CSV table of C-alpha atoms and ligand atoms in Angstrom, one decimal:
chain,number,residue,atom,x,y,z
A,1161,UNK,CA,14.6,-9.0,-19.6
A,1162,UNK,CA,14.2,-8.7,-15.8
A,1163,UNK,CA,14.9,-5.1,-14.7
A,1164,UNK,CA,17.8,-6.1,-12.5
A,1165,UNK,CA,19.5,-7.9,-15.4
A,1166,UNK,CA,18.9,-4.9,-17.6
A,1167,UNK,CA,20.5,-2.7,-15.0
A,1168,UNK,CA,23.5,-5.1,-14.6
A,1169,UNK,CA,23.9,-5.2,-18.4
A,1170,UNK,CA,23.8,-1.4,-18.6
A,1171,UNK,CA,26.5,-1.4,-16.1
A,1172,UNK,CA,28.5,-3.7,-18.3
A,1173,UNK,CA,28.3,-6.9,-16.3
A,1174,UNK,CA,27.5,-10.3,-17.7
A,1175,UNK,CA,24.4,-11.7,-16.1
A,1176,UNK,CA,22.8,-15.2,-16.2
A,1177,UNK,CA,20.2,-15.9,-18.9
A,1178,UNK,CA,16.7,-14.8,-17.9
A,1179,UNK,CA,14.5,-17.4,-16.3
A,1180,UNK,CA,11.0,-18.2,-17.5
A,1181,UNK,CA,9.7,-15.7,-14.9
A,1182,UNK,CA,11.8,-13.0,-16.5
A,1183,UNK,CA,10.1,-13.2,-19.9
A,1184,UNK,CA,6.6,-12.7,-18.5
A,1185,UNK,CA,4.9,-9.7,-20.0
A,1186,UNK,CA,3.1,-9.0,-16.8
A,1187,UNK,CA,3.9,-6.1,-14.5
A,1188,UNK,CA,4.2,-8.6,-11.6
A,1189,UNK,CA,7.0,-11.0,-11.6
A,1190,UNK,CA,6.3,-14.7,-11.0
A,1191,UNK,CA,9.0,-14.9,-8.4
A,1192,UNK,CA,7.5,-14.2,-5.0
A,1193,UNK,CA,10.4,-11.9,-3.9
A,1194,UNK,CA,13.3,-10.0,-5.2
A,1195,UNK,CA,16.5,-11.9,-4.8
A,1196,UNK,CA,18.6,-10.2,-2.1
A,1197,UNK,CA,22.0,-11.5,-3.3
A,1198,UNK,CA,21.3,-10.4,-6.8
A,1199,UNK,CA,20.3,-7.0,-5.5
A,1200,UNK,CA,23.5,-6.8,-3.4
A,1201,UNK,CA,25.6,-7.7,-6.5
A,1202,UNK,CA,23.8,-5.0,-8.6
A,1203,UNK,CA,24.4,-2.5,-5.8
A,1204,UNK,CA,28.2,-3.2,-5.9
A,1205,UNK,CA,28.2,-2.9,-9.7
A,1206,UNK,CA,26.2,0.4,-9.5
A,1207,UNK,CA,28.4,2.0,-6.8
A,1208,UNK,CA,31.9,1.0,-8.1
A,1209,UNK,CA,32.7,-1.8,-5.8
A,1210,UNK,CA,31.0,-0.6,-2.6
A,1211,UNK,CA,29.3,-3.4,-0.7
A,1212,UNK,CA,25.9,-2.7,0.9
A,1213,UNK,CA,25.5,-2.9,4.7
A,1214,UNK,CA,22.5,-5.1,4.1
A,1215,UNK,CA,19.2,-5.6,2.2
A,1216,UNK,CA,15.8,-4.8,3.7
A,1217,UNK,CA,12.4,-5.5,2.3
A,1218,UNK,CA,9.0,-3.9,3.0
A,1219,UNK,CA,5.7,-5.3,1.5
A,1220,UNK,CA,2.7,-3.7,-0.2
A,1221,UNK,CA,-0.7,-4.5,1.2
A,1222,UNK,CA,-4.3,-5.1,0.4
A,1223,UNK,CA,-7.0,-4.0,2.8
A,1224,UNK,CA,-9.5,-6.7,3.6
A,1225,UNK,CA,-11.9,-4.2,5.2
A,1226,UNK,CA,-12.1,-0.5,6.4
A,1227,UNK,CA,-11.6,1.9,3.5
A,1228,UNK,CA,-11.2,5.6,4.1
A,1229,UNK,CA,-11.6,4.9,7.8
A,1230,UNK,CA,-8.0,5.4,8.9
A,1231,UNK,CA,-8.0,9.2,8.7
A,1232,UNK,CA,-11.4,9.2,10.4
A,1233,UNK,CA,-9.7,7.6,13.4
A,1234,UNK,CA,-11.5,4.3,12.7
A,1235,UNK,CA,-10.6,0.7,12.2
A,1236,UNK,CA,-8.9,-1.1,9.3
A,1237,UNK,CA,-7.9,-4.7,8.5
A,1238,UNK,CA,-5.0,-4.9,6.0
A,1239,UNK,CA,-2.7,-7.8,5.2
A,1240,UNK,CA,0.8,-7.6,3.8
A,1241,UNK,CA,1.4,-8.9,0.3
A,1242,UNK,CA,4.3,-11.2,-0.9
A,1243,UNK,CA,5.3,-8.3,-3.2
A,1244,UNK,CA,7.1,-5.3,-2.1
A,1245,UNK,CA,10.2,-3.1,-2.3
A,1246,UNK,CA,13.7,-4.2,-1.4
A,1247,UNK,CA,16.4,-1.7,-0.5
A,1248,UNK,CA,20.2,-2.4,-0.5
A,1249,UNK,CA,21.9,0.4,1.5
A,1250,UNK,CA,25.4,1.4,2.5
A,1251,UNK,CA,25.9,4.1,5.1
A,1252,UNK,CA,28.4,6.8,4.2
A,1253,UNK,CA,29.8,9.9,6.0
A,1254,UNK,CA,30.0,12.3,3.1
A,1255,UNK,CA,26.7,14.0,3.7
A,1256,UNK,CA,25.2,12.8,0.3
A,1257,UNK,CA,22.4,10.4,-0.4
A,1258,UNK,CA,22.3,8.8,-3.8
A,1259,UNK,CA,19.4,6.5,-4.7
A,1260,UNK,CA,19.0,4.4,-7.8
A,1261,UNK,CA,16.2,2.1,-8.8
A,1262,UNK,CA,16.3,-1.1,-10.8
A,1263,UNK,CA,13.0,0.0,-12.4
A,1264,UNK,CA,14.5,3.3,-13.5
A,1265,UNK,CA,17.9,2.5,-15.0
A,1266,UNK,CA,19.9,5.6,-15.8
A,1267,UNK,CA,18.3,7.8,-13.1
A,1268,UNK,CA,20.0,8.8,-9.9
A,1269,UNK,CA,18.4,10.8,-7.2
A,1270,UNK,CA,20.9,12.8,-5.3
A,1271,UNK,CA,20.4,15.1,-2.3
A,1272,UNK,CA,22.1,16.3,0.9
A,1273,UNK,CA,19.9,15.3,3.8
A,1274,UNK,CA,20.7,18.4,5.8
A,1275,UNK,CA,19.5,20.6,2.9
A,1276,UNK,CA,16.1,19.0,2.5
A,1277,UNK,CA,13.2,21.4,3.0
A,1278,UNK,CA,9.4,21.7,2.5
A,1279,UNK,CA,8.2,24.7,0.5
A,1280,UNK,CA,5.4,26.9,1.9
A,1281,UNK,CA,2.9,25.2,-0.5
A,1282,UNK,CA,3.6,21.9,1.3
A,1283,UNK,CA,6.0,20.2,-1.2
A,1284,UNK,CA,9.3,18.7,-0.5
A,1285,UNK,CA,12.5,19.9,-2.3
A,1286,UNK,CA,12.9,16.5,-4.1
A,1287,UNK,CA,10.2,15.3,-6.5
A,1288,UNK,CA,9.3,12.2,-8.4
A,1289,UNK,CA,10.0,8.7,-6.9
A,1290,UNK,CA,13.0,10.3,-5.1
A,1291,UNK,CA,10.5,12.2,-2.9
A,1292,UNK,CA,9.6,9.0,-1.0
A,1293,UNK,CA,13.3,8.4,-0.2
A,1294,UNK,CA,14.1,12.0,0.6
A,1295,UNK,CA,10.9,12.3,2.6
A,1296,UNK,CA,12.1,9.5,4.9
A,1297,UNK,CA,15.5,11.3,5.5
A,1298,UNK,CA,13.6,14.6,6.0
A,1299,UNK,CA,11.2,13.1,8.5
A,1300,UNK,CA,14.1,11.4,10.4
A,1301,UNK,CA,15.9,14.7,10.7
A,1302,UNK,CA,12.7,16.5,11.8
A,1303,UNK,CA,12.4,13.9,14.5
A,1304,UNK,CA,16.0,14.6,15.7
A,1305,UNK,CA,17.8,11.7,14.0
A,1306,UNK,CA,20.8,11.9,11.6
A,1307,UNK,CA,21.8,15.2,13.1
A,1308,UNK,CA,24.9,16.9,11.6
A,1309,UNK,CA,25.8,17.4,7.9
A,1310,UNK,CA,27.8,14.2,7.4
A,1311,UNK,CA,25.1,11.5,7.4
A,1312,UNK,CA,24.9,10.0,3.9
A,1313,UNK,CA,24.0,6.8,2.1
A,1314,UNK,CA,23.9,4.9,-1.2
A,1315,UNK,CA,20.7,3.0,-2.0
A,1316,UNK,CA,19.6,0.6,-4.7
A,1317,UNK,CA,15.9,-0.1,-4.8
A,1318,UNK,CA,14.0,-2.9,-6.5
A,1319,UNK,CA,10.3,-3.6,-6.5
A,1320,UNK,CA,7.9,-6.3,-7.7
A,1321,UNK,CA,4.8,-4.2,-6.9
A,1322,UNK,CA,3.0,-2.3,-9.6
A,1323,UNK,CA,2.9,1.4,-9.1
A,1324,UNK,CA,-0.6,3.0,-9.1
A,1325,UNK,CA,-2.4,-0.3,-8.5
A,1326,UNK,CA,-3.6,0.8,-4.9
A,1327,UNK,CA,-1.3,-1.8,-3.4
A,1328,UNK,CA,0.8,0.7,-1.4
A,1329,UNK,CA,3.9,0.8,-3.5
A,1330,UNK,CA,4.7,4.2,-2.0
A,1331,UNK,CA,4.4,3.0,1.6
A,1332,UNK,CA,6.6,0.0,0.7
A,1333,UNK,CA,9.2,2.3,-0.7
A,1334,UNK,CA,9.1,4.5,2.4
A,1335,UNK,CA,9.2,1.6,4.8
A,1336,UNK,CA,12.0,-0.2,3.0
A,1337,UNK,CA,14.1,2.9,3.0
A,1338,UNK,CA,13.3,3.7,6.6
A,1339,UNK,CA,14.0,0.3,8.0
A,1340,UNK,CA,17.3,0.2,6.1
A,1341,UNK,CA,18.4,3.6,7.5
A,1342,UNK,CA,17.2,2.7,11.0
A,1343,UNK,CA,19.3,-0.5,11.0
A,1344,UNK,CA,22.3,0.7,9.1
A,1345,UNK,CA,22.6,3.9,11.3
A,1346,UNK,CA,21.8,2.0,14.5
A,1347,UNK,CA,18.9,4.3,15.4
A,1348,UNK,CA,18.1,2.6,18.7
A,1349,UNK,CA,15.1,4.7,19.6
A,1350,UNK,CA,13.3,3.6,16.4
A,1351,UNK,CA,14.6,0.0,16.0
A,1352,UNK,CA,12.0,-2.4,17.3
A,1353,UNK,CA,9.3,0.3,17.5
A,1354,UNK,CA,7.2,-0.2,14.3
A,1355,UNK,CA,4.5,2.2,15.7
A,1356,UNK,CA,7.0,5.1,15.8
A,1357,UNK,CA,8.4,4.0,12.4
A,1358,UNK,CA,4.9,4.0,10.8
A,1359,UNK,CA,4.3,7.5,12.1
A,1360,UNK,CA,7.6,8.7,10.7
A,1361,UNK,CA,7.0,7.1,7.3
A,1362,UNK,CA,3.5,8.6,7.2
A,1363,UNK,CA,5.0,12.0,8.0
A,1364,UNK,CA,7.3,11.6,4.9
A,1365,UNK,CA,4.2,10.8,2.8
A,1366,UNK,CA,2.0,13.6,4.2
A,1367,UNK,CA,4.4,16.5,4.7
A,1368,UNK,CA,7.1,15.9,2.2
A,1369,UNK,CA,5.4,14.0,-0.7
A,1370,UNK,CA,2.2,15.9,-0.1
A,1371,UNK,CA,-0.3,13.0,-0.1
A,1372,UNK,CA,-2.8,13.5,2.8
A,1373,UNK,CA,-3.1,9.8,3.6
A,1374,UNK,CA,-3.9,8.1,6.9
A,1375,UNK,CA,-1.7,5.7,8.8
A,1376,UNK,CA,-2.9,2.3,7.4
A,1377,UNK,CA,-0.4,1.6,4.6
A,1378,UNK,CA,2.7,2.3,6.6
A,1379,UNK,CA,1.4,0.4,9.6
A,1380,UNK,CA,0.5,-2.6,7.3
A,1381,UNK,CA,3.9,-2.6,5.7
A,1382,UNK,CA,5.7,-2.5,9.1
A,1383,UNK,CA,3.4,-4.3,11.4
A,1384,UNK,CA,1.7,-7.2,9.6
A,1385,UNK,CA,2.7,-10.8,10.1
A,1386,UNK,CA,2.5,-13.8,7.9
A,1387,UNK,CA,-0.8,-15.7,7.8
A,1388,UNK,CA,-2.7,-12.9,9.5
A,1389,UNK,CA,-4.6,-9.8,8.8
A,1390,UNK,CA,-3.8,-6.8,11.0
A,1391,UNK,CA,-6.7,-5.3,13.0
A,1392,UNK,CA,-5.7,-1.7,13.6
A,1393,UNK,CA,-7.4,1.0,15.6
A,1394,UNK,CA,-6.2,4.1,13.9
A,1395,UNK,CA,-7.0,6.3,16.9
A,1396,UNK,CA,-5.1,4.4,19.6
A,1397,UNK,CA,-2.7,2.8,17.1
A,1398,UNK,CA,-3.3,-0.5,19.0
A,1399,UNK,CA,-3.2,-3.5,16.7
A,1400,UNK,CA,-4.0,-7.2,16.8
A,1401,UNK,CA,-3.2,-10.1,14.5
A,1402,UNK,CA,-6.2,-12.0,13.2
A,1403,UNK,CA,-5.5,-15.4,11.7
A,1404,UNK,CA,-6.6,-15.6,8.0
A,1405,UNK,CA,-7.3,-19.3,7.4
A,1406,UNK,CA,-7.7,-19.2,3.7
A,1407,UNK,CA,-6.2,-22.7,3.1
A,1408,UNK,CA,-8.4,-24.3,5.8
A,1409,UNK,CA,-11.5,-23.1,3.9
A,1410,UNK,CA,-10.1,-23.8,0.5
A,1411,UNK,CA,-10.4,-20.2,-0.4
A,1412,UNK,CA,-8.1,-17.9,-2.3
A,1413,UNK,CA,-7.7,-14.1,-2.2
A,1414,UNK,CA,-7.5,-12.9,-5.7
A,1415,UNK,CA,-6.1,-9.5,-6.5
A,1416,UNK,CA,-7.4,-8.0,-9.7
A,1417,UNK,CA,-5.4,-5.0,-10.9
A,1418,UNK,CA,-7.6,-3.1,-13.3
A,1419,UNK,CA,-4.5,-1.2,-14.5
A,1420,UNK,CA,-6.5,2.1,-14.1
A,1421,UNK,CA,-3.9,4.2,-12.4
A,1422,UNK,CA,-4.8,6.0,-9.2
A,1423,UNK,CA,-2.9,8.8,-7.6
A,1424,UNK,CA,-3.2,10.2,-4.1
A,1425,UNK,CA,-0.9,13.2,-4.0
A,1426,UNK,CA,-2.4,15.5,-6.7
A,1427,UNK,CA,-4.0,18.5,-5.1
A,1428,UNK,CA,-7.6,18.4,-6.0
A,1429,UNK,CA,-7.4,14.6,-6.2
A,1430,UNK,CA,-10.6,12.7,-5.2
A,1431,UNK,CA,-8.8,11.3,-2.2
A,1432,UNK,CA,-8.0,14.7,-0.8
A,1433,UNK,CA,-11.6,15.8,-1.6
A,1434,UNK,CA,-13.1,12.9,0.4
A,1435,UNK,CA,-10.9,13.6,3.3
A,1436,UNK,CA,-12.0,17.2,3.4
A,1437,UNK,CA,-15.6,16.2,3.1
A,1438,UNK,CA,-15.2,13.8,6.1
A,1439,UNK,CA,-13.6,16.5,8.2
A,1440,UNK,CA,-16.4,19.0,7.3
A,1441,UNK,CA,-19.0,16.5,8.2
A,1442,UNK,CA,-17.3,15.8,11.6
A,1443,UNK,CA,-17.2,19.5,12.3
A,1444,UNK,CA,-21.0,19.9,11.4
A,1445,UNK,CA,-21.8,16.9,13.6
A,1446,UNK,CA,-19.7,18.3,16.5
A,1447,UNK,CA,-17.5,15.2,16.8
A,1448,UNK,CA,-13.7,15.0,16.8
A,1449,UNK,CA,-13.8,12.4,14.0
A,1450,UNK,CA,-16.5,10.4,12.1
A,1451,UNK,CA,-15.4,7.4,14.2
A,1452,UNK,CA,-17.3,9.1,17.1
A,1453,UNK,CA,-20.7,9.1,15.4
A,1454,UNK,CA,-22.8,6.8,17.5
A,1455,UNK,CA,-26.3,7.6,16.4
A,1456,UNK,CA,-26.0,7.2,12.6
A,1457,UNK,CA,-29.7,7.8,11.7
A,1458,UNK,CA,-29.7,11.0,13.9
A,1459,UNK,CA,-26.5,12.2,12.2
A,1460,UNK,CA,-27.9,11.6,8.8
A,1461,UNK,CA,-31.1,13.5,9.7
A,1462,UNK,CA,-29.1,16.5,10.9
A,1463,UNK,CA,-27.0,16.8,7.7
A,1464,UNK,CA,-28.6,18.8,4.9
A,1465,UNK,CA,-26.0,18.0,2.2
A,1466,UNK,CA,-26.8,14.6,0.6
A,1467,UNK,CA,-23.1,14.3,-0.4
A,1468,UNK,CA,-22.0,14.6,3.2
A,1469,UNK,CA,-24.7,12.2,4.3
A,1470,UNK,CA,-23.3,9.6,1.9
A,1471,UNK,CA,-19.8,10.1,3.1
A,1472,UNK,CA,-20.8,9.7,6.8
A,1473,UNK,CA,-23.0,6.7,6.0
A,1474,UNK,CA,-20.0,4.9,4.3
A,1475,UNK,CA,-17.5,5.7,7.0
A,1476,UNK,CA,-19.7,4.7,10.0
A,1477,UNK,CA,-21.0,1.5,8.4
A,1478,UNK,CA,-17.5,0.6,7.1
A,1479,UNK,CA,-16.2,0.7,10.7
A,1480,UNK,CA,-19.0,-1.7,11.7
A,1481,UNK,CA,-18.0,-3.9,8.7
A,1482,UNK,CA,-14.4,-4.1,10.0
A,1483,UNK,CA,-15.7,-5.3,13.4
A,1484,UNK,CA,-18.1,-7.8,11.6
A,1485,UNK,CA,-15.2,-9.1,9.5
A,1486,UNK,CA,-13.0,-9.6,12.6
A,1487,UNK,CA,-15.9,-11.4,14.4
A,1488,UNK,CA,-16.4,-13.7,11.4
A,1489,UNK,CA,-12.7,-14.5,11.1
A,1490,UNK,CA,-12.3,-15.1,14.8
A,1491,UNK,CA,-15.3,-17.4,14.9
A,1492,UNK,CA,-14.1,-19.5,12.0
A,1493,UNK,CA,-16.6,-18.1,9.4
A,1494,UNK,CA,-14.2,-16.8,6.8
A,1495,UNK,CA,-16.5,-17.7,3.8
A,1496,UNK,CA,-19.2,-15.3,5.2
A,1497,UNK,CA,-16.7,-12.5,4.9
A,1498,UNK,CA,-17.5,-12.5,1.2
A,1499,UNK,CA,-20.9,-10.9,1.7
A,1500,UNK,CA,-19.3,-8.2,3.8
A,1501,UNK,CA,-16.8,-7.5,1.1
A,1502,UNK,CA,-19.5,-7.0,-1.5
A,1503,UNK,CA,-21.5,-4.8,0.9
A,1504,UNK,CA,-18.4,-2.6,1.4
A,1505,UNK,CA,-17.9,-2.3,-2.4
A,1506,UNK,CA,-21.5,-1.1,-2.9
A,1507,UNK,CA,-21.0,1.5,-0.1
A,1508,UNK,CA,-17.9,2.8,-1.8
A,1509,UNK,CA,-19.6,2.8,-5.2
A,1510,UNK,CA,-22.8,4.5,-4.1
A,1511,UNK,CA,-22.1,6.4,-0.8
A,1512,UNK,CA,-18.5,7.3,-0.9
A,1513,UNK,CA,-18.3,7.5,-4.7
A,1514,UNK,CA,-14.7,6.3,-5.1
A,1515,UNK,CA,-15.1,3.4,-7.5
A,1516,UNK,CA,-14.9,3.4,-11.3
A,1517,UNK,CA,-16.5,1.3,-14.1
A,1518,UNK,CA,-13.5,-1.0,-14.2
A,1519,UNK,CA,-13.6,-1.8,-10.5
A,1520,UNK,CA,-17.4,-2.3,-10.6
A,1521,UNK,CA,-17.0,-4.6,-13.5
A,1522,UNK,CA,-14.3,-6.6,-11.8
A,1523,UNK,CA,-16.4,-7.0,-8.7
A,1524,UNK,CA,-19.6,-7.9,-10.6
A,1525,UNK,CA,-18.0,-10.4,-12.9
A,1526,UNK,CA,-16.0,-12.0,-10.0
A,1527,UNK,CA,-19.2,-12.5,-8.0
A,1528,UNK,CA,-21.2,-13.7,-11.0
A,1529,UNK,CA,-18.5,-16.4,-11.6
A,1530,UNK,CA,-18.7,-17.7,-8.1
A,1531,UNK,CA,-16.6,-15.5,-5.8
A,1532,UNK,CA,-18.0,-15.4,-2.3
A,1533,UNK,CA,-17.6,-11.6,-2.5
A,1534,UNK,CA,-15.4,-8.8,-3.8
A,1535,UNK,CA,-14.6,-5.2,-3.3
A,1536,UNK,CA,-12.2,-2.5,-4.5
A,1537,UNK,CA,-9.3,-2.0,-2.1
A,1538,UNK,CA,-7.2,1.1,-1.2
A,1539,UNK,CA,-7.8,4.7,-2.0
A,1540,UNK,CA,-10.1,4.2,-5.0
A,1541,UNK,CA,-10.6,5.9,-8.4
A,1542,UNK,CA,-8.7,3.0,-10.0
A,1543,UNK,CA,-6.3,0.4,-8.8
A,1544,UNK,CA,-7.2,-3.1,-7.6
A,1545,UNK,CA,-10.1,-5.1,-6.4
A,1546,UNK,CA,-9.9,-8.2,-4.2
A,1547,UNK,CA,-12.2,-11.3,-4.4
A,1548,UNK,CA,-12.6,-14.1,-2.0
A,1549,UNK,CA,-12.8,-17.2,-4.3
A,1550,UNK,CA,-13.3,-20.9,-3.7
A,1551,UNK,CA,-10.2,-22.6,-5.1
A,1552,UNK,CA,-12.2,-24.6,-7.7
A,1553,UNK,CA,-13.7,-21.3,-9.0
A,1554,UNK,CA,-10.5,-19.4,-9.5
A,1555,UNK,CA,-10.1,-20.2,-13.2
A,1556,UNK,CA,-13.7,-19.3,-13.9
A,1557,UNK,CA,-13.5,-16.0,-12.0
A,1558,UNK,CA,-10.3,-15.0,-13.8
A,1559,UNK,CA,-11.8,-15.9,-17.2
A,1560,UNK,CA,-15.1,-14.1,-16.6
A,1561,UNK,CA,-13.5,-10.9,-15.4
A,1562,UNK,CA,-11.0,-10.9,-18.3
A,1563,UNK,CA,-13.8,-11.5,-20.8
A,1564,UNK,CA,-15.9,-8.7,-19.3
A,1565,UNK,CA,-13.0,-6.3,-19.7
A,1566,UNK,CA,-12.3,-7.3,-23.3
A,1567,UNK,CA,-16.0,-7.0,-24.1
A,1568,UNK,CA,-15.9,-3.4,-22.9
A,1569,UNK,CA,-12.8,-2.7,-24.9
A,1570,UNK,CA,-10.5,-2.3,-21.9
A,1571,UNK,CA,-7.0,-3.8,-21.4
A,1572,UNK,CA,-7.2,-7.1,-19.6
A,1573,UNK,CA,-6.6,-6.8,-15.9
A,1574,UNK,CA,-3.7,-8.6,-14.1
A,1575,UNK,CA,-4.5,-11.3,-11.6
A,1576,UNK,CA,-2.5,-12.5,-8.7
A,1577,UNK,CA,-3.3,-14.8,-5.8
A,1578,UNK,CA,-2.3,-13.2,-2.6
A,1579,UNK,CA,-1.3,-14.8,0.7
A,1580,UNK,CA,-0.8,-12.9,4.0
A,1581,UNK,CA,2.9,-12.3,4.1
A,1582,UNK,CA,5.4,-11.0,6.6
A,1583,UNK,CA,5.8,-7.3,7.3
A,1584,UNK,CA,9.1,-5.3,6.7
A,1585,UNK,CA,12.3,-7.1,7.7
A,1586,UNK,CA,16.0,-7.5,6.9
A,1587,UNK,CA,16.7,-10.1,4.2
A,1588,UNK,CA,20.4,-10.0,4.0
B,1988,LIG,C1,-4.8,5.0,0.7
B,1988,LIG,C2,-4.2,5.7,1.9
B,1988,LIG,C3,-4.6,5.1,3.2
B,1988,LIG,C4,-6.1,4.9,3.3
B,1988,LIG,C5,-6.6,4.2,2.0
B,1988,LIG,C6,-8.1,4.1,2.0
B,1988,LIG,O1,-4.2,3.7,0.6
B,1988,LIG,O2,-2.8,5.7,1.8
B,1988,LIG,O3,-4.2,5.9,4.3
B,1988,LIG,O4,-6.8,6.1,3.5
B,1988,LIG,O5,-6.2,4.9,0.8
B,1988,LIG,O6,-8.6,3.3,2.9
């Protein structure tokens, strides 16, 4: 049963019979987007007749190139996915926020925005999935919005993005919530300013949720446009749309979710450790950020620690790979991007050490079956890989990757063909 129907039936409403898409055992739905009218109806059922002010949607992302470069003030090249988080929201003036999720029937997150706080050890006063929602309200108040004790809201969230698959489900949740609040409360300073909104959503993630991420995911969710990758300079925050002509070249972008869960927030996580290593290397090299390393051979000679040398080599060459990818895309050489993808994967596997056997197997099997190239995407230590695949090789690539997983005794991965979708927007 589709989660939204389960929620409606728990609430005692009759719902239409599930469609074929509803019975799929996959974590991803077949339908490309969550239906806004259905979500609005479920909202009204969940909140005793209250109608939402609207429905907003923010996508997840894959990153075509530039991994772990964002917090090194470098370059990234993500694209928005057709899957994301939808938020139905009604503004209230009772000073209470209640949030429910179609994926978590029976759970209600409840807080008073003016009481939200961050503890001295850097954790927000609301945990679990509610932290992403509360973090947005906290960050808004920290920035001087929603002043006074009466601002409140009711939210119902729905998602067709898997959690922990490195496709930015957290950023999608933050950005859907943020856009809904900005619109429903008429926050004129933020509306139409996706750069400021991305900073604010990142603040929620870094300072309230406690995940020390960069700015890429929130920027991708809010700033990407359909049919394009988004070339972002994470220092200046300047961005540019780069057309992604997959159809023209008869290529497909295959997302392979290894179903190995990754997590960014845990203290002592590999992500936090990599970030700390990069900052240490920058200090030793006397630069503000690794983006500023111009003489890579010289920098590598001057670092004694082989671990730090690997980290620096990855970040600096990865930034060059973003530029190379943009050059290939702009000059009409999309198929050649495949080799850059694979080079990036090897750098993440061997120099930055953020891959895992499942991601390596997905990349190797995809390339062996005819993909032009493949790489892990996102923070690493699990999650998803992407492969650039000629259309007529798609079935072979899926079969070969699935077979390789089964042979190793792993659960089969999930496959999805991605297109570059629109960034966050109001849908109803
Ligand atoms: C996660 C973080 C991003 C970025 C990537 C790695 O997705 O949220 O900020 O650092 O990992 O490129």
